[in-house]
Amino acid sequence: MGSAQLKSDQLLELMKQHLATDEGKDLCKKINLVYQIKIAPKKLGFDEVTYTVDLKKGEVLKGAYEGGKADATFSFKDDDFVKVALGKMNPQIAFMRGAMKIKGSLSAAQKFTPDIFPKPPVSKL
Amino acid sequence: MAMRELVSGGAACAVPGSSSSSNPLGALANSLIGSSSKTKERLEEIPTSTSTSSGRQFDEQYQPPQLPGSEFDRPFLQPGTQGSDFIGAFRSADHGGLADAWDEIQQHSHVAPPLPHPRDAEFQRIYDRGPAQPTLEGPPQRVLSNFLHSFVESSRGGLPFHPTPLPMLGLSERDKQCIRDRSSIMARHFFADKSEDFISAQVNALLSSLDIDSDVRAKGPQPAPVRELEAYWNESQGIMQPNSHATDGWVAEFGQQRHGDPNAWVHSFEQQHGSNGWASEFEQEQSQLASVDHMRGVNVANLAAMEQTRMLANTLAQNGDPKFQNSKFLQFVSKMSRGELIIDDNQVKPTSGDWATEYQQQYNAGPSWADEFTSHGPDRWVNEFASEREQQRSVDDKWIDEFSNLRVNDWAEEFENQVGEGALGDNSADNWANAYDEFMNEQIATKQHSDASKGIYVFSDMNPYVGHPNPLKEGQDLFRKGLLSEAVLALEAEVLKNPENSEGWRLLGIAHAENDDDQQAIAAMMRAQEADSTNLEVLLALGVSHTNELEQAAALKYLFGWLRHHPKYGTLAPPELSDSLYYADIARLFNEAAQLSPDDADVHVVLGVLYNLSREYDKAIESFQTALKLKPHDYSLWNKLGATQANSVQSADAILAYQHALDLKPNYVRAWANMGISYANQGMYEDSIRYYVRALAMNPKADNAWQYLRISLSCASRDDMLEACDSRNLDVLQKEFPL
């Protein structure tokens, strides 16, 4: 199974299913950008797993974007990505703390908010 | 060819044999400004044509006191050149319009015969009805006015108008053209409810009586006054300080305008000619007419605009320059003149079919087009024009060049764009309709969703417990043994038997909640509440389930209900609050309750739920931990603690709490499923799969768990098991993922 046991995997899998729904298609229409997300298990830049979140075609793929250059590329630690995606950490704060690195268009990066992620599994009381 | 030449009437402009001015821009001004003035001026000139072609001589020879507009004729009498006569006439038209002239003609008519039709009472009032048989004798002016009057008469009964022999009126070509234009407009005005053929027949009858060629494009020798206008225009163009010149106020006004407020020009324009002219007069009458006889009206201003643009188009068309002939602006203007385009709310729109129908729709729509046009149309046009002028304060010559170089194309483009927008507008109407459909579908879907959430309880199909002698007892036993799905069936049988049994519904709701099905839990609990509206356990359960479904308002309602109906804390809850529940108020009340009796675990439980609602997970965890100290054997409380920790990204702690719950109640499906979620949240997908499968084995109806299982299978790269998941094949999954 290699190093591929990230907490983020579930979120990106959810994202994949989410993009197949009508809501997800609307999201693609609204954003219409391609993000590349690099997730490191423990330390930024080490053992990174790259995901392509294509909000043009509505796809989530493992691996680098092959259709050219992504509009923005983010680097996260696994935990930090979960926090940002679940809205537990503000992306701006994550960026300022160095928990998130951005390459590419800044205006594209600004559309990368927790809102684009579907609701994760909710534990029931 | 430069626009300058157009304006100044240069050689390139001149079109031999043209009946219109050889100065197109002069004619433009004429057609825009002179719609009312020209007509009257011509009416005045008509009699003169019999003897001589000089207006001055006419005034000397014959000046009946009742002559329409005669009170304005004084400038006409001033000695001077023919040109000044013309200018005088031009000026005299400032105060009146065709409408005035027309009205006066009507008023000077004689006794009215009986009405042919009741609706004509209104006509009677408006037009002060004239004689049925007009005298076609006397001075040419009187003959003409009576004749025109009889034409109007014919409109009342919608009767065909028959050509009448008339004495020689000696109308000039220009007069004829004028009558032709006006009569066709008025015919449309009068015969709005008639066909186009009828209208043209009426007009042709009139025209043939007057010996006027019905060919609209007929051309005669250029009449002298037009040349005068041209000269006058050129003169005004050359004036830098118009006030110093001896010309009249029009030029002064215009000149001042050039350096002043653009709106003032519009106002003076309107004062002189536009909105106070015959168009608005007729419009007014028109609306009175419409009150009696709906849809009879024709928008006169629209016609006037068409008429003006038609004249403009004619004028422009005589320009020989092929480049200009092909210009979009000219095409636009000629489209306007043919009525293919209309201006509506400052939008240029193509008119597809019958313009009269089009108009009727507009007429129905509310504010009159004419008002719209006079209040906005010219304003805007002039504003645009004036803002250009603001930028071009230099010599007049310069703006002409500027105009010819840039403006025509810009205008053309702008109009083109507007037309394009009009077309876009049609598309967007479609889009709008589609969007509306989508919206409606969404609404329906939402409604269905909320219906489910509101609690239409869905009973199981095959229930072996139906007919059981004591299903409630059976259900309670099964529930105690932890056989939740079986308990659900037994309790369903109970509530089918005794629909008013609150305890049956309550236990059914709890069984569903523990089975991880909040929708059914809510449905059952609502029935329980119907039967017993003050049951605290039911109210709390409803609060919890709505919290799980992220329905804050509903959750608050039930938690407040819990407080109100609590024997101890009911006094804390002001009843008036139940109308408008705010989270902060409820949380404050429960904190008061907790201070009142800190040893009541239930209050802490409700507080924990409330903090979950507001996502204050740390406080929620604290509340549940306090409650657990008081009630350490409440498995549902351990689950609540775990779930709160999990939602607060403390999944490792959550697993410990769930373990407590499962130790106390091994068949607690909700805790098993929550366990799976917590493992998945930590990236331990293999483990999460086992817990999901375990939960599903106990309650295959837990849809959420199936969905989460699928995600975990994908994340664990166990795509080989996705099919078993999709087909809900538990045997395969249990074999593959034993716990």
PDB file of N, CA and C in Angstrom, chain B residues 229-267:
ATOM      1  N   LEU B 229     -33.547  77.135 -44.993  1.00  0.00           N
ATOM      2  CA  LEU B 229     -33.134  76.446 -43.762  1.00  0.00           C
ATOM      3  C   LEU B 229     -31.666  76.102 -43.829  1.00  0.00           C
ATOM      4  N   GLU B 230     -31.305  75.642 -45.015  1.00  0.00           N
ATOM      5  CA  GLU B 230     -29.919  75.268 -45.212  1.00  0.00           C
ATOM      6  C   GLU B 230     -29.003  76.467 -44.979  1.00  0.00           C
ATOM      7  N   ALA B 231     -29.395  77.548 -45.604  1.00  0.00           N
ATOM      8  CA  ALA B 231     -28.605  78.757 -45.445  1.00  0.00           C
ATOM      9  C   ALA B 231     -28.556  79.152 -43.968  1.00  0.00           C
ATOM     10  N   TYR B 232     -29.696  79.032 -43.395  1.00  0.00           N
ATOM     11  CA  TYR B 232     -29.823  79.401 -41.996  1.00  0.00           C
ATOM     12  C   TYR B 232     -28.938  78.527 -41.124  1.00  0.00           C
ATOM     13  N   TRP B 233     -28.985  77.290 -41.452  1.00  0.00           N
ATOM     14  CA  TRP B 233     -28.166  76.339 -40.697  1.00  0.00           C
ATOM     15  C   TRP B 233     -26.684  76.665 -40.866  1.00  0.00           C
ATOM     16  N   ASN B 234     -26.314  76.877 -42.107  1.00  0.00           N
ATOM     17  CA  ASN B 234     -24.914  77.199 -42.351  1.00  0.00           C
ATOM     18  C   ASN B 234     -24.514  78.451 -41.593  1.00  0.00           C
ATOM     19  N   GLU B 235     -25.417  79.367 -41.621  1.00  0.00           N
ATOM     20  CA  GLU B 235     -25.166  80.614 -40.920  1.00  0.00           C
ATOM     21  C   GLU B 235     -24.916  80.330 -39.443  1.00  0.00           C
ATOM     22  N   SER B 236     -25.791  79.530 -38.890  1.00  0.00           N
ATOM     23  CA  SER B 236     -25.670  79.264 -37.452  1.00  0.00           C
ATOM     24  C   SER B 236     -24.386  78.508 -37.164  1.00  0.00           C
ATOM     25  N   GLN B 237     -23.979  77.684 -38.096  1.00  0.00           N
ATOM     26  CA  GLN B 237     -22.745  76.961 -37.878  1.00  0.00           C
ATOM     27  C   GLN B 237     -21.548  77.897 -37.830  1.00  0.00           C
ATOM     28  N   GLY B 238     -21.658  78.945 -38.562  1.00  0.00           N
ATOM     29  CA  GLY B 238     -20.534  79.864 -38.627  1.00  0.00           C
ATOM     30  C   GLY B 238     -20.451  80.809 -37.446  1.00  0.00           C
ATOM     31  N   ILE B 239     -21.472  80.784 -36.633  1.00  0.00           N
ATOM     32  CA  ILE B 239     -21.521  81.775 -35.558  1.00  0.00           C
ATOM     33  C   ILE B 239     -20.792  81.270 -34.326  1.00  0.00           C
ATOM     34  N   MET B 240     -19.845  82.039 -33.903  1.00  0.00           N
ATOM     35  CA  MET B 240     -19.159  81.678 -32.667  1.00  0.00           C
ATOM     36  C   MET B 240     -19.901  82.237 -31.467  1.00  0.00           C
ATOM     37  N   GLN B 241     -20.387  83.417 -31.605  1.00  0.00           N
ATOM     38  CA  GLN B 241     -21.142  84.050 -30.530  1.00  0.00           C
ATOM     39  C   GLN B 241     -22.575  84.237 -31.009  1.00  0.00           C
ATOM     40  N   PRO B 242     -23.370  83.249 -30.828  1.00  0.00           N
ATOM     41  CA  PRO B 242     -24.700  83.308 -31.445  1.00  0.00           C
ATOM     42  C   PRO B 242     -25.534  84.447 -30.881  1.00  0.00           C
ATOM     43  N   ASN B 243     -25.291  84.825 -29.649  1.00  0.00           N
ATOM     44  CA  ASN B 243     -26.119  85.859 -29.037  1.00  0.00           C
ATOM     45  C   ASN B 243     -25.973  87.194 -29.761  1.00  0.00           C
ATOM     46  N   SER B 244     -24.767  87.409 -30.238  1.00  0.00           N
ATOM     47  CA  SER B 244     -24.538  88.692 -30.887  1.00  0.00           C
ATOM     48  C   SER B 244     -25.239  88.766 -32.231  1.00  0.00           C
ATOM     49  N   HIS B 245     -25.552  87.667 -32.765  1.00  0.00           N
ATOM     50  CA  HIS B 245     -26.186  87.658 -34.083  1.00  0.00           C
ATOM     51  C   HIS B 245     -27.676  87.958 -33.963  1.00  0.00           C
ATOM     52  N   ALA B 246     -28.194  88.416 -35.048  1.00  0.00           N
ATOM     53  CA  ALA B 246     -29.591  88.844 -35.011  1.00  0.00           C
ATOM     54  C   ALA B 246     -30.576  87.703 -35.234  1.00  0.00           C
ATOM     55  N   THR B 247     -30.081  86.505 -35.224  1.00  0.00           N
ATOM     56  CA  THR B 247     -31.011  85.400 -35.413  1.00  0.00           C
ATOM     57  C   THR B 247     -31.828  85.166 -34.161  1.00  0.00           C
ATOM     58  N   ASP B 248     -32.722  84.223 -34.240  1.00  0.00           N
ATOM     59  CA  ASP B 248     -33.682  84.099 -33.145  1.00  0.00           C
ATOM     60  C   ASP B 248     -33.167  83.200 -32.024  1.00  0.00           C
ATOM     61  N   GLY B 249     -34.033  82.944 -31.083  1.00  0.00           N
ATOM     62  CA  GLY B 249     -33.662  82.259 -29.846  1.00  0.00           C
ATOM     63  C   GLY B 249     -33.193  80.823 -30.031  1.00  0.00           C
ATOM     64  N   TRP B 250     -33.644  80.246 -31.084  1.00  0.00           N
ATOM     65  CA  TRP B 250     -33.262  78.843 -31.297  1.00  0.00           C
ATOM     66  C   TRP B 250     -31.759  78.703 -31.357  1.00  0.00           C
ATOM     67  N   VAL B 251     -31.179  79.574 -32.164  1.00  0.00           N
ATOM     68  CA  VAL B 251     -29.732  79.513 -32.306  1.00  0.00           C
ATOM     69  C   VAL B 251     -29.061  79.897 -30.995  1.00  0.00           C
ATOM     70  N   ALA B 252     -29.610  80.917 -30.365  1.00  0.00           N
ATOM     71  CA  ALA B 252     -29.043  81.360 -29.094  1.00  0.00           C
ATOM     72  C   ALA B 252     -29.055  80.225 -28.089  1.00  0.00           C
ATOM     73  N   GLU B 253     -30.186  79.621 -28.049  1.00  0.00           N
ATOM     74  CA  GLU B 253     -30.358  78.505 -27.131  1.00  0.00           C
ATOM     75  C   GLU B 253     -29.312  77.436 -27.406  1.00  0.00           C
ATOM     76  N   PHE B 254     -29.241  77.148 -28.665  1.00  0.00           N
ATOM     77  CA  PHE B 254     -28.318  76.103 -29.078  1.00  0.00           C
ATOM     78  C   PHE B 254     -26.887  76.484 -28.734  1.00  0.00           C
ATOM     79  N   GLY B 255     -26.581  77.766 -29.004  1.00  0.00           N
ATOM     80  CA  GLY B 255     -25.225  78.233 -28.745  1.00  0.00           C
ATOM     81  C   GLY B 255     -24.890  78.205 -27.271  1.00  0.00           C
ATOM     82  N   GLN B 256     -25.821  78.637 -26.463  1.00  0.00           N
ATOM     83  CA  GLN B 256     -25.596  78.606 -25.012  1.00  0.00           C
ATOM     84  C   GLN B 256     -25.391  77.184 -24.555  1.00  0.00           C
ATOM     85  N   GLN B 257     -26.205  76.393 -25.120  1.00  0.00           N
ATOM     86  CA  GLN B 257     -26.198  74.996 -24.763  1.00  0.00           C
ATOM     87  C   GLN B 257     -24.826  74.385 -24.934  1.00  0.00           C
ATOM     88  N   ARG B 258     -24.186  74.837 -25.971  1.00  0.00           N
ATOM     89  CA  ARG B 258     -22.894  74.280 -26.317  1.00  0.00           C
ATOM     90  C   ARG B 258     -21.904  74.370 -25.153  1.00  0.00           C
ATOM     91  N   HIS B 259     -22.092  75.416 -24.351  1.00  0.00           N
ATOM     92  CA  HIS B 259     -21.164  75.599 -23.224  1.00  0.00           C
ATOM     93  C   HIS B 259     -21.838  75.324 -21.902  1.00  0.00           C
ATOM     94  N   GLY B 260     -23.053  74.964 -21.929  1.00  0.00           N
ATOM     95  CA  GLY B 260     -23.777  74.860 -20.666  1.00  0.00           C
ATOM     96  C   GLY B 260     -24.269  73.461 -20.363  1.00  0.00           C
ATOM     97  N   ASP B 261     -25.280  73.455 -19.579  1.00  0.00           N
ATOM     98  CA  ASP B 261     -25.874  72.209 -19.118  1.00  0.00           C
ATOM     99  C   ASP B 261     -26.581  71.507 -20.267  1.00  0.00           C
ATOM    100  N   PRO B 262     -26.223  70.280 -20.505  1.00  0.00           N
ATOM    101  CA  PRO B 262     -26.835  69.583 -21.627  1.00  0.00           C
ATOM    102  C   PRO B 262     -28.341  69.425 -21.460  1.00  0.00           C
ATOM    103  N   ASN B 263     -28.790  69.299 -20.257  1.00  0.00           N
ATOM    104  CA  ASN B 263     -30.215  69.068 -20.043  1.00  0.00           C
ATOM    105  C   ASN B 263     -31.049  70.268 -20.473  1.00  0.00           C
ATOM    106  N   ALA B 264     -30.441  71.444 -20.315  1.00  0.00           N
ATOM    107  CA  ALA B 264     -31.186  72.643 -20.647  1.00  0.00           C
ATOM    108  C   ALA B 264     -31.620  72.605 -22.099  1.00  0.00           C
ATOM    109  N   TRP B 265     -30.746  72.106 -22.934  1.00  0.00           N
ATOM    110  CA  TRP B 265     -31.078  72.050 -24.335  1.00  0.00           C
ATOM    111  C   TRP B 265     -32.291  71.160 -24.544  1.00  0.00           C
ATOM    112  N   VAL B 266     -32.267  70.066 -23.845  1.00  0.00           N
ATOM    113  CA  VAL B 266     -33.394  69.138 -23.960  1.00  0.00           C
ATOM    114  C   VAL B 266     -34.670  69.830 -23.524  1.00  0.00           C
ATOM    115  N   HIS B 267     -34.554  70.529 -22.419  1.00  0.00           N
ATOM    116  CA  HIS B 267     -35.746  71.172 -21.896  1.00  0.00           C
ATOM    117  C   HIS B 267     -36.288  72.206 -22.875  1.00  0.00           C
TER     118      HIS B 267
END
